[in-house]
Amino acid sequence: MFPFFLALLSIFYTLYFLIAQFSHSSFIKDKSKILIVTAHPDDECMFFAPTILNLLRHNCHVYLLCLSSGRFYNKSSVRKEELRQSCKTLGIPAGNLIISEHGQLPDNPTIKWSRLKTSSIILKYIRHLSATIVISFDETGISGHLNHIAVCESLQYLSIKGQLPEDCEVFLLKTVFLLQKYLGFLLVPLLYVCTNFCFVSTFHDVKTTWKSMKNHKSQFVWFRKLYIIFSQYVYINTFIKL
């Protein structure tokens, strides 16, 4: 039984290595202007690192809009600096980081953000940056966090109301069920074949993601240490188009 398990593991790592090294997702053109919208400091590395690192590798202009500064534990200044360091590790230029701090958008898992206010902030930066691609959470918000869900609902609102620029496309990071979330790294080859919109981390990307998460020292507790090792979102991002 053990030799069989080792054989399967070696096959997985071989396939993963080949996919990670030679895959190129063509659904986003090189040198595009990309706006990634998150809710909190650390979302960028916990959920979107494979995407960020792949886009930067293909000379895209990546901007990060973080819609809160992490005030939930009254550590706003600490968490903003941690986010700056995380972006530096990932390779996002300092001038491409936007941290929004609005009273109607508190960092609080029990408060649903105002759809109108959230959408107005997002639209402001889409227009200001002339972004052609927006990337964010899907309607379940990966972890079910109300702030994450509010971001998706705001993008859906902008789309329904026809307020997004004609050349702007929106891609939403797919939520997966719990077992897949923490064992999905074993399914990378299958997920890559079965989806049209995805980004896969190289081994170097994975190490960069771990390093990025370590910058969030105030948040780097034991369960996040396990998350950053096992989570599918460290190894592959799969998307649906809005």
Backbone as a ProteinNet text record, in pm:
[ID]
protein_1_A
[PRIMARY]
MFPFFLALLSIFYTLYFLIAQFSHSSFIKDKSKILIVTAHPDDECMFFAPTILNLLRHNCHVYLLCLSSGRFYNKSSVRKEELRQSCKTLGIPAGNLIISEHGQLPDNPTIKWSRLKTSSIILKYIRHLSATIVISFDETGISGHLNHIAVCESLQYLSIKGQLPEDCEVFLLKTVFLLQKYLGFLLVPLLYVCTNFCFVSTFHDVKTTWKSMKNHKSQFVWFRKLYIIFSQYVYINTFIKL
[TERTIARY]
83.1	0	86.9	189.3	276.3	350.6	409.3	474	376.5	250.8	149.1	124.1	115.4	95	212.3	332.4	451.1	452	408.6	402.6	302.4	185.3	84.7	137.1	205.5	259.3	364.1	447.3	551	488.8	380.9	310	249.7	188.8	128.4	232.8	345.6	448.4	507.8	519.2	569.4	472.3	342	240.7	233	236.9	229.8	348.7	466.6	586.8	575.1	529.1	517.6	415.1	299.6	194.6	241.7	300.6	343.5	451.9	541.6	653.7	615.7	522.5	499.4	359.9	272.4	138	142.2	54.9	39.2	-107.7	-173.9	-315.5	-330.9	-400.1	-408.8	-538	-621.5	-747.7	-726.2	-607.4	-571.6	-447.4	-456.4	-345.6	-227.8	-108.2	12	-1.4	55.4	60.4	-76	-176.2	-307.3	-299.5	-395.3	-408.4	-509.7	-462.1	-542.4	-568	-693.7	-727.4	-777.5	-702.6	-744.5	-807	-931.9	-1005.7	-1019	-964.2	-973	-1043.4	-1075.3	-1146	-1052.9	-947.3	-861.5	-714	-624.5	-482.6	-468	-395.4	-363.1	-446.3	-558	-635	-549.6	-460.9	-381.4	-294.5	-239.4	-153.2	-227.6	-332.7	-408.5	-492.4	-534.4	-626.5	-577.8	-508.3	-482.5	-336	-248.9	-105.6	-73.5	-130.2	-97.7	-129.9	-239.6	-280.4	-184.8	-156.5	-68	68.4	125.9	260.6	265.7	162.7	157.2	140.3	54.3	29.9	155.3	223.6	346.4	453.8	456.2	554.3	529.1	404.7	370.2	351	421.7	432.7	300.3	205.1	80.1	100.4	20.5	23.3	-79.2	-30.5	-118.8	-135.2	-261.5	-296.2	-379.3	-356.7	-432.3	-511.5	-643.7	-732.7	-781.8	-737.5	-780.4	-881.6	-1003.9	-1114.5	-1126.1	-1032.1	-1026.4	-881.6	-855.7	-717.9	-699.7	-799.2	-783.4	-799.3	-904	-925.2	-994.1	-1032	-1114.3	-1050.4	-918.6	-847.7	-770.8	-813.7	-750.3	-600.9	-567.1	-426.6	-410.2	-484.1	-486.1	-346.9	-271.7	-140.1	-45.1	-52.7	31.5	-3.8	-133.1	-176.2	-152	-160.1	-128.2	19.1	106.1	248.4	276.8	208.9	224.1	180.9	73.6	26.4	128.6	187.4	290.1	407.3	449.3	560.9	523	399.9	352.4	351.9	303.3	301.2	442.7	533.3	673.6	728.4	696.6	742	683.7	556.9	490.3	537	587.5	635.4	542.7	438.3	348.3	415.6	434.4	499.3	423.3	496.8	435.2	327.8	350.7	253.3	128.1	127.1	10.9	-78.7	-45.9	-127.6	-217.4	-347.1	-445.3	-516.7	-507.9	-577	-689.4	-812.5	-928.9	-973.6	-1000.1	-1047.4	-1173.5	-1287.6	-1415.3	-1497.5	-1561.7	-1638.2	-1750.1	-1805.5	-1914.9	-1865.1	-1732.4	-1673.1	-1577.4	-1631.7	-1544.8	-1499.3	-1381.6	-1333.2	-1407.8	-1516.3	-1600.1	-1675.9	-1655	-1719.1	-1869.6	-1925.2	-2069.5	-2144.5	-2071.1	-2133.9	-2127.6	-2243.1	-2251	-2228.9	-2131	-2098.7	-2208.3	-2221.4	-2314.4	-2275.7	-2369.8	-2342.5	-2314.8	-2391.1	-2373.2	-2237.5	-2200.2	-2071.4	-1955.7	-1962.9	-1855.9	-1840.5	-1952.5	-1946.4	-1894.2	-1928.7	-1881.3	-1729.9	-1674.5	-1529.1	-1458.4	-1510.9	-1449	-1453	-1569.6	-1584	-1491.1	-1473.3	-1382.4	-1242.3	-1192.7	-1056.1	-1048	-1154.9	-1156.7	-1138.4	-1211.4	-1203.8	-1071	-1027	-902.2	-782.1	-781.1	-668	-685.7	-805.9	-839	-816.6	-860.2	-841.1	-927.6	-868.9	-943	-984.7	-924.6	-958.7	-974.1	-1083.1	-1101.6	-1112.8	-1040.7	-1039	-1076.7	-1168.5	-1207.5	-1275.1	-1347.6	-1414.2	-1542.5	-1586	-1716.9	-1824.5	-1947.3	-2060.7	-2061.4	-1975.2	-1963.9	-1843.9	-1757.4	-1647.5	-1537.7	-1522.2	-1418.9	-1439.4	-1441.2	-1455.2	-1592	-1680.5	-1812.2	-1812	-1699	-1687.8	-1779.1	-1860.5	-1956.9	-1890.4	-1772	-1702	-1659.1	-1614.7	-1577.5	-1698.9	-1809.6	-1932.2	-1981.2	-1966.8	-2009.9	-1933	-1805	-1724.7	-1779.9	-1809.2	-1865.2	-2000.7	-2087.5	-2220.9	-2212.3	-2112.4	-2093.4	-2051.1	-1964.2	-1923.8	-2041.2	-2121.4	-2240.3	-2336.9	-2351	-2437.8	-2389.7	-2260.1	-2204.2	-2227.2	-2215.2	-2235.6	-2382	-2473	-2616.5	-2662.2	-2609.4	-2647.2	-2576.3	-2486.6	-2415.7	-2318.5	-2263.7	-2174.3	-2026.6	-1996	-1857.2	-1819.9	-1697.7	-1653.1	-1667.5	-1693.3	-1718.2	-1601.3	-1480	-1361.6	-1314.5	-1396.8	-1357.3	-1425	-1343.3	-1394.2	-1370.7	-1460.4	-1451.2	-1440.5	-1340.8	-1323	-1330.5	-1408.3	-1433.3	-1369.9	-1294.4	-1224.5	-1325.4	-1320.1	-1420.1	-1401.2	-1511.1	-1513	-1525.9	-1449.6	-1459.2	-1502.9	-1555	-1601.1	-1481.5	-1509.5	-1405	-1294.6	-1331.6	-1229.7	-1138.4	-1197.9	-1116.1	-1027.8	-1078.6	-1002.6	-868.5	-868	-744.6	-672	-731.6	-662.1	-654.6	-705.3	-713	-579.7	-472.6	-340	-304.5	-368.8	-346.2	-419.2	-515.7	-598	-556.9	-443.9	-402.3	-404.6	-347.8	-351.2	-493.3	-584.2	-722.6	-791.9	-772.5	-835.2	-786.4	-659.5	-601.2	-666.1	-691.4	-750.5	-898.5	-965.5	-1111.8	-1161	-1074	-1119.8	-1054.2	-1128.2	-1074.6	-999.1	-1029.3	-971.5	-899	-766.6	-692.4	-548.2	-486.4	-343.3	-283.4	-167.4	-100.4	31.6	61.1	187.3	301.2	416.5	538.3	583.4	681.9	733.7	791.8	855.4	910.6	797.2	687.3	570.9	517.7	511.8	462.1	549	679	770.9	752.6	729.9	705.7	576.7	473.9	346.4	364.7	437.4	464.8	537.4	636.8	713	623.9	534.9	442.6	350.8	298.3	208.1	279.7	407.3	483.6	499.3	482.9	487.1	368.6	260.9	142.4	158.6	256.4	292.8	179	97.9	-12.3	-120.6	-121.8	-224.5	-170	-39	24.2	17.5	-106.5	-130.7	-129.3	-143.5	-119.8	-207.7	-337.8	-424.2	-394.8	-340.6	-300.7	-169.8	-88.2	33.8	-1.6	-104.2	-150.9	-218.1	-295.9	-365.3	-266.4	-160.5	-67.4	10.7	9.1	73.2	-22.7	-147.7	-239.8	-344.3	-370.2	-480.7	-460.4	-567	-564.9	-529.6	-569	-552	-406.1	-319.5	-175.9	-118.4	-182.2	-126.6	-196	-325.2	-399.4	-517.9	-543.9	-664.8	-749.1	-876.3	-969.2	-1079.3	-1124.3	-1215.5	-1340.3	-1444.4	-1561.1	-1567.8	-1615.6	-1626.7	-1764.3	-1766.8	-1892.9	-1966.4
-121.2	0	126.7	127.7	245.2	271.8	168.9	192.6	248.6	201.4	252.8	401.2	438.7	579.2	665.1	614.6	689.1	705.1	601	607.9	713.8	716.6	817.6	958.4	972.2	1101.9	1149.9	1057.4	1095.1	1135.2	1065.4	1101.2	1240.5	1265.3	1397.3	1506.9	1489.9	1593.6	1613.7	1505.9	1518.5	1599.4	1565.6	1638.2	1783.9	1803.7	1939.9	2022.6	1962.8	2034	2073.4	1980.6	2009	2118.3	2109.7	2210.4	2346.1	2349.9	2476.7	2543.8	2464.2	2520.8	2565.5	2492.8	2516.7	2569.4	2579.1	2629.9	2780.9	2828.4	2973.1	3000.6	3063.3	3093.2	3215	3194.2	3298.8	3379.7	3356	3429.2	3574.9	3608.1	3747.3	3780.2	3883.3	3919.7	3976.9	3952.4	4013.1	4164.9	4228.4	4374.5	4439.3	4358.9	4415.1	4492.7	4584	4654.4	4578.9	4525.3	4437.8	4504.5	4506.2	4553.1	4434	4399.2	4292.7	4358.4	4321.9	4385.1	4286.1	4321.2	4238.1	4315.1	4244.4	4307.2	4342.9	4263	4280	4259	4318.9	4282	4132.5	4063.4	3919.8	3842.5	3901.5	3834.2	3811.7	3906	3900.1	3775.6	3732.1	3613.8	3485.9	3498.5	3380	3324.5	3410.9	3367.3	3391.7	3500.4	3543.5	3534.8	3478.3	3477.3	3409.5	3291.6	3231.9	3324.8	3398	3491.1	3609.2	3669.6	3786.6	3753.3	3642.8	3607	3572	3504.6	3473.6	3599.4	3689.5	3812.2	3899.5	3911.5	3991.7	3930.4	3798.6	3729.3	3756.7	3790	3817.7	3966.9	4044.9	4189.9	4264.9	4211	4283.5	4391.4	4494.4	4602	4566.5	4518.6	4467.3	4572.3	4606.5	4699	4623.5	4654.1	4590.6	4695.9	4679.7	4765.8	4687.1	4725.2	4660.4	4752.4	4703.8	4790.3	4813.2	4762.3	4795.5	4782.8	4836.7	4835.1	4740.3	4653.7	4554.6	4611.1	4690.8	4754.5	4664.6	4542.8	4459.5	4438	4422.5	4405.2	4531.8	4645.6	4775	4774.5	4710.8	4703.8	4760.2	4864.5	4917.9	4954.4	5030.1	5075.2	4957.2	4858.8	4739.1	4661	4642.6	4560.2	4628.1	4758.7	4830.2	4811.7	4819.1	4799.6	4655.3	4560.5	4420	4398.4	4465.7	4454.8	4512.2	4623.4	4682.9	4587.4	4523.5	4429.4	4304	4259.2	4143.6	4173	4291.2	4329	4340.1	4390.6	4398.5	4259.3	4163.8	4026.1	3965.4	3993	3938.8	4006.3	4130.2	4201.9	4311.6	4342.9	4452.4	4584	4674.8	4803.3	4880	4951.2	5024.8	5120.8	5183.1	5278.1	5213.7	5080.5	5008.3	4952	4982.7	4939.6	5053.6	5026.8	5125.1	5066.4	5133.3	5090.2	5189.1	5142.8	5228	5214.1	5325.2	5323.7	5410.3	5346.5	5417.4	5367.7	5459.9	5426.2	5327.2	5325.3	5232.7	5093.3	5077.3	4948.5	4902.2	4870.9	4826.7	4681.6	4651.2	4512.9	4440.4	4372.5	4305.7	4191.5	4067	3952	3945	4029.7	4026.4	4140.8	4227.2	4343.8	4332.3	4343.4	4341.1	4483.6	4501.4	4634.4	4686	4816.5	4883	4853.5	4798.9	4765.9	4892	4996.9	5120.8	5184.3	5188.6	5249.8	5165.7	5035.1	4946.8	4955.1	4951.6	4956.6	5090.7	5198.7	5330.5	5343.2	5285.9	5289.3	5205.8	5086.2	4998.9	5065	5120	5182.4	5302.2	5377.6	5492.8	5450.7	5339.6	5297.6	5224.1	5157.1	5097.5	5207.4	5315.8	5427.1	5501.1	5524	5599.3	5526.2	5393.2	5313.4	5264.3	5285.4	5231.6	5080.3	5014.1	4869.3	4795.1	4697.2	4616.4	4481.5	4446	4322.1	4352.6	4301.5	4309.2	4167.1	4139.1	4005.8	4018.7	3933.4	3938.5	3807.3	3811.2	3692.7	3660.6	3534	3497.9	3521.9	3482.2	3517.3	3445.7	3345.5	3278.3	3329.3	3403.9	3471.1	3381.4	3260.6	3162.8	3109.6	3198.6	3157.8	3191.3	3247.2	3287.4	3420.1	3490.6	3618.9	3721.2	3790	3884.9	3997.9	4041.3	4147.3	4100.2	3975.4	3919.2	3913.9	3865.6	3851.3	3987	4089.3	4224	4276.7	4242	4284.8	4224	4093.4	4026	4085.7	4106.2	4159.8	4300.5	4376	4510.5	4504.2	4408.6	4390.7	4340.8	4251.5	4204.5	4320.9	4407.3	4524.9	4615.7	4642.4	4726.7	4665.1	4532.6	4463.3	4471.1	4443.8	4445.5	4584.9	4686	4824	4879.5	4800.9	4844.1	4957.8	4965.4	5075.4	5043.3	4918.1	4881.4	4928.7	4975.8	5012.7	4894.7	4923.2	4817.8	4721.9	4771.3	4686.4	4621.3	4627.8	4573.8	4438.9	4336.4	4203.2	4173.7	4094	4060.6	3909.4	3865.9	3723.9	3704.4	3604.8	3580.5	3448.2	3453.8	3336	3235.9	3113	3012.2	2958.5	2953.9	2888.1	2737.3	2659.1	2513.3	2459.3	2337.2	2279.8	2249.3	2231.5	2231	2128.7	2004.9	1901	1936.6	1983	2022.7	2141.9	2231.9	2352.1	2316.2	2210.5	2175.5	2053.9	1988	1878.5	1902.2	2017.5	2047.9	2057.9	2080.5	2086.2	1952.7	1844	1713.3	1700.5	1791.8	1784.3	1885.6	1951.3	2056.8	2011.1	1894.2	1851.8	1840	1782.6	1765.8	1901.2	1988.1	2120.4	2200.3	2187.1	2260.5	2217	2089.3	2036.1	2073.6	2082.8	2097.3	2241.9	2338.9	2477.6	2561	2658.3	2747.7	2866	2898.4	3017.2	2978.7	2970	2934.5	2982.7	2991.3	3019	2918.4	2863.3	2762.2	2818.3	2794.3	2838.7	2743.2	2799.3	2717.9	2689.9	2601.6	2576.5	2704.5	2783.5	2911.6	3004.8	3004.4	3085.6	3045.5	2915.5	2866.1	2919.4	2913.2	2965.2	3115.5	3186	3330.6	3359.5	3279.5	3295.5	3274.2	3170.1	3145.9	3264.9	3314.7	3429.6	3553.3	3570.8	3683.6	3676.5	3557.5	3541	3566.9	3531.6	3553.7	3701.2	3788	3931.6	3977.2	3900.7	3933.2	3870.9	3922	3861.1	3863	3967.3	3977.8	3872.9	3816.9	3719	3576.8	3561.9	3434	3337.5	3298.8	3204.4	3061.9	2963.3	2824.6	2777.1	2814.4	2761.8	2825.8	2947.2	3007.1	2945.3	2898.7	2828.5	2697.7	2628.8	2506.9	2540.6	2648.2	2690.7	2715.5	2785.5	2826.6	2707.8	2595.5	2473.3	2391.5	2378.1	2284.2	2347	2474.2	2533.5	2526.2	2490.6	2489.6	2626.2	2732.5	2868.4	2915.4	2836.2	2864.4	2806.9	2702.1	2627.5	2656.2	2684.9	2711.1	2802.2	2894.5	2977.6	2942.1	2912.4	2888.3	2994.5	3038.4	3152.1	3122.2	3201.1	3209.3	3351.8	3366.6	3499.8	3556.9	3680.7	3746.1	3785.2
0	0	0	84.8	94.2	-36.7	-102.5	-233.5	-336.5	-332.5	-425	-399.8	-271.6	-235.4	-283	-266	-310.3	-462.6	-532.3	-678.1	-723.3	-658.8	-691.6	-663.4	-550.8	-511.9	-611.9	-656.8	-753.6	-887.4	-927.2	-1050.4	-1037.7	-920.4	-896.5	-906.6	-840	-841.6	-981.1	-1057.1	-1194.1	-1278.9	-1270.2	-1346	-1301.6	-1169.5	-1117.4	-1167	-1161.7	-1206	-1353.3	-1436.2	-1579.3	-1606.4	-1538.1	-1557.4	-1509.7	-1389.6	-1331	-1414.1	-1470.8	-1545.8	-1686.4	-1748.2	-1890.9	-1924	-1823.3	-1851.9	-1871.3	-1957.8	-1976.5	-2002.3	-1905.9	-1920.6	-2010.9	-2120.6	-2222.8	-2215	-2112.7	-2106.8	-2064.9	-2014	-1986.4	-2068.4	-2148.2	-2236.7	-2158.5	-2209.2	-2150.8	-2152.5	-2050.6	-2037.2	-2011	-1973.8	-1939.2	-1808.4	-1789.1	-1661.6	-1576.2	-1464.4	-1378.9	-1244.5	-1201.4	-1067.2	-986.1	-882.6	-791.4	-668.7	-640.1	-530.3	-415	-300.6	-180.4	-69.8	37.1	149.1	264	284.8	402.3	368.1	445.4	437.1	466.3	388.7	383.7	281.9	233.6	127.8	3.2	-23.9	-147.4	-153.4	-38.8	-41.3	-2.3	77.5	117.1	2.3	-89.5	-194.3	-337.6	-362.1	-499.9	-544.3	-462.5	-495.7	-629	-661.5	-791.7	-909	-896.1	-1001.2	-1010.2	-896.9	-893.8	-951.6	-908.6	-951.6	-1100.2	-1149.6	-1292.8	-1377	-1333.7	-1410.3	-1416.1	-1304.6	-1302.2	-1392	-1397.1	-1480.9	-1630	-1662	-1801.9	-1825.7	-1744.3	-1765.3	-1759	-1685.2	-1663.6	-1557.4	-1566	-1467.3	-1358.7	-1246.2	-1140.2	-1031.2	-1005.4	-897.5	-794.3	-669	-560.8	-486.3	-484.6	-406.7	-286.7	-167.4	-43.5	24.4	44	85	235.2	312.9	455.8	502.1	619.2	669.3	787.5	812.7	918.9	1058.6	1078.2	1208.9	1311.5	1272.3	1360.3	1497.4	1501.6	1628.2	1666.9	1610	1637.6	1606.8	1493.9	1451.4	1310.9	1282	1146.3	1094.3	1172.2	1125.5	1106	1195.6	1184.6	1058.8	1035.9	923.5	788.7	785.8	661.2	626.1	724.7	698.2	658.3	721.1	683.2	537.3	498.1	359.3	262.3	296.8	210.1	191.3	299.8	291.8	212.6	229	154.2	4.7	-32.8	-174.3	-230.6	-149.7	-191.9	-220.2	-133.6	-152.6	-279.6	-304.7	-423.1	-551.9	-538	-655.4	-704.2	-626.8	-663	-625.8	-721.1	-690.1	-582.3	-498.1	-387	-435.7	-550.6	-604.5	-659.4	-670.4	-723.2	-613.3	-488.3	-375	-330.5	-322.4	-276.8	-155.5	-42.6	79	106.7	99	121.8	267.5	330.1	469.4	478.2	462.1	465.9	584.5	653.5	773.5	749.4	626.2	596	557.5	550.9	514.9	625.1	742.9	852.2	833.8	883.5	884.4	995.2	957.8	1057.4	990	1035	969.6	990	1077.2	1103.8	1035.6	966.2	903.7	751.8	688.1	542	491	406.8	355.9	262.8	260.5	169.7	24.5	-49.5	-190.4	-272.1	-246.5	-323.1	-294.8	-168.1	-132.8	-185.7	-167	-215	-365.8	-436.3	-582.8	-632.1	-562.1	-606	-590.7	-484.2	-463.5	-570	-594.1	-694.9	-832.7	-869.4	-1000.8	-1016.1	-907.8	-910.7	-955	-899.6	-932.2	-1065.4	-1106.2	-1240	-1344.2	-1326.6	-1421.7	-1411.5	-1288.5	-1268	-1327.8	-1313.9	-1361.7	-1505.2	-1559.9	-1693.3	-1697	-1589.4	-1577.6	-1679.1	-1745.8	-1841.9	-1782.6	-1668.8	-1599.7	-1451	-1390.9	-1246.3	-1192.8	-1085.9	-1025.4	-878.5	-834	-692.2	-652.7	-540.4	-485.2	-561.1	-550.7	-604.4	-498.7	-529	-442.6	-308	-290.7	-160.3	-81.9	-147.7	-78.4	-27.1	-83.2	-45.6	95.7	192.8	333.3	390.7	308.6	357.8	430.7	430.6	500.8	433.8	514.2	459.5	382.6	425	353.4	214.3	203.8	73.5	-18.8	35.7	-42.5	-91.6	-7.1	-44.1	-165.2	-174.9	-289.7	-417.7	-413.9	-530.9	-568.8	-471.3	-499.5	-559	-518.3	-574.1	-720.2	-752.9	-892.8	-977.3	-921.1	-991.7	-1016.8	-918.4	-930.5	-1043.6	-1047.7	-1153.2	-1291.3	-1297.5	-1424.4	-1467.9	-1375.8	-1407.6	-1449.9	-1382.9	-1412.6	-1536.2	-1593.6	-1713.1	-1688	-1565	-1529.6	-1553.5	-1577.9	-1605.8	-1746.5	-1765.8	-1901.1	-1996.5	-2123.5	-2221.9	-2236.9	-2217.6	-2236.6	-2107.5	-2003.1	-1871.7	-1847	-1820.9	-1788.7	-1640.5	-1582.5	-1440.2	-1424.7	-1346.8	-1316.4	-1165.3	-1123.3	-981.3	-937.9	-830.2	-778.1	-722.7	-773.4	-738	-596.2	-522.3	-391.9	-413.1	-337.6	-346.1	-210.2	-210.1	-83.9	7.5	134.4	237.4	212.9	180.3	161.6	44.8	-64.4	-179.7	-146.4	-63.4	-27.7	34.5	116.5	187.1	130	33	-34.9	-184.8	-226.9	-369.1	-437.8	-359	-420.5	-486.3	-439.6	-501.3	-634.9	-657.7	-777.7	-884.1	-864.1	-956.9	-1103.1	-1137.8	-1278.9	-1333.5	-1253.6	-1297.9	-1311	-1212.9	-1217.1	-1336.5	-1367	-1479.4	-1611.4	-1625.7	-1748.7	-1759.6	-1645.1	-1644.2	-1640.3	-1636.8	-1631.5	-1740.6	-1789.3	-1892.4	-1833.8	-1708.3	-1645.8	-1517.3	-1523.1	-1402.2	-1410.7	-1293.8	-1282.7	-1185.3	-1221.4	-1139.4	-1087.7	-960.6	-900.7	-934.7	-966.1	-972	-828.5	-812.3	-677.6	-617.6	-703	-654.7	-610.5	-683.1	-645.4	-508.2	-484.9	-355.4	-241.7	-259.5	-157.2	-138.9	-248.3	-239.6	-164.3	-187.9	-117.5	31.9	68.6	210.6	272.9	202.1	251.6	264.4	168.1	171.2	292.2	319.2	433.7	564.8	571.4	694.7	726.5	626.4	652.4	738	732.9	813.7	953.1	1025.9	1154.2	1254.9	1252.2	1347.9	1321.8	1200.4	1161.5	1148.8	1163.7	1131.8	1249.6	1283.1	1392.7	1337.2	1426.5	1388.2	1272.5	1272	1166.3	1031	1030.2	903.3	853.8	945.2	905	834	884.7	818	685.4	686.4	564.6	451.1	482.1	376.8	319.3	390.9	340.6	254.8	301.7	238.8	146.6	158.6	83.8	-67.9	-136.7	-283.5	-339.1	-267.9	-319.6	-318.9	-260.2	-268.4	-397.7	-449.9	-562.6	-696.3	-689.4	-813	-783.4	-872.9	-870.2	-991.5	-969.3	-1079.2	-1073.7	-1191.3	-1198.2	-1280	-1251.5	-1337.7	-1389.8	-1511.8	-1570.6	-1540.3	-1492.8	-1458.8	-1587.2
[MASK]
++++++++++++++++++++++++++++++++++++++++++++++++++++++++++++++++++++++++++++++++++++++++++++++++++++++++++++++++++++++++++++++++++++++++++++++++++++++++++++++++++++++++++++++++++++++++++++++++++++++++++++++++++++++++++++++++++++++++++++++++++

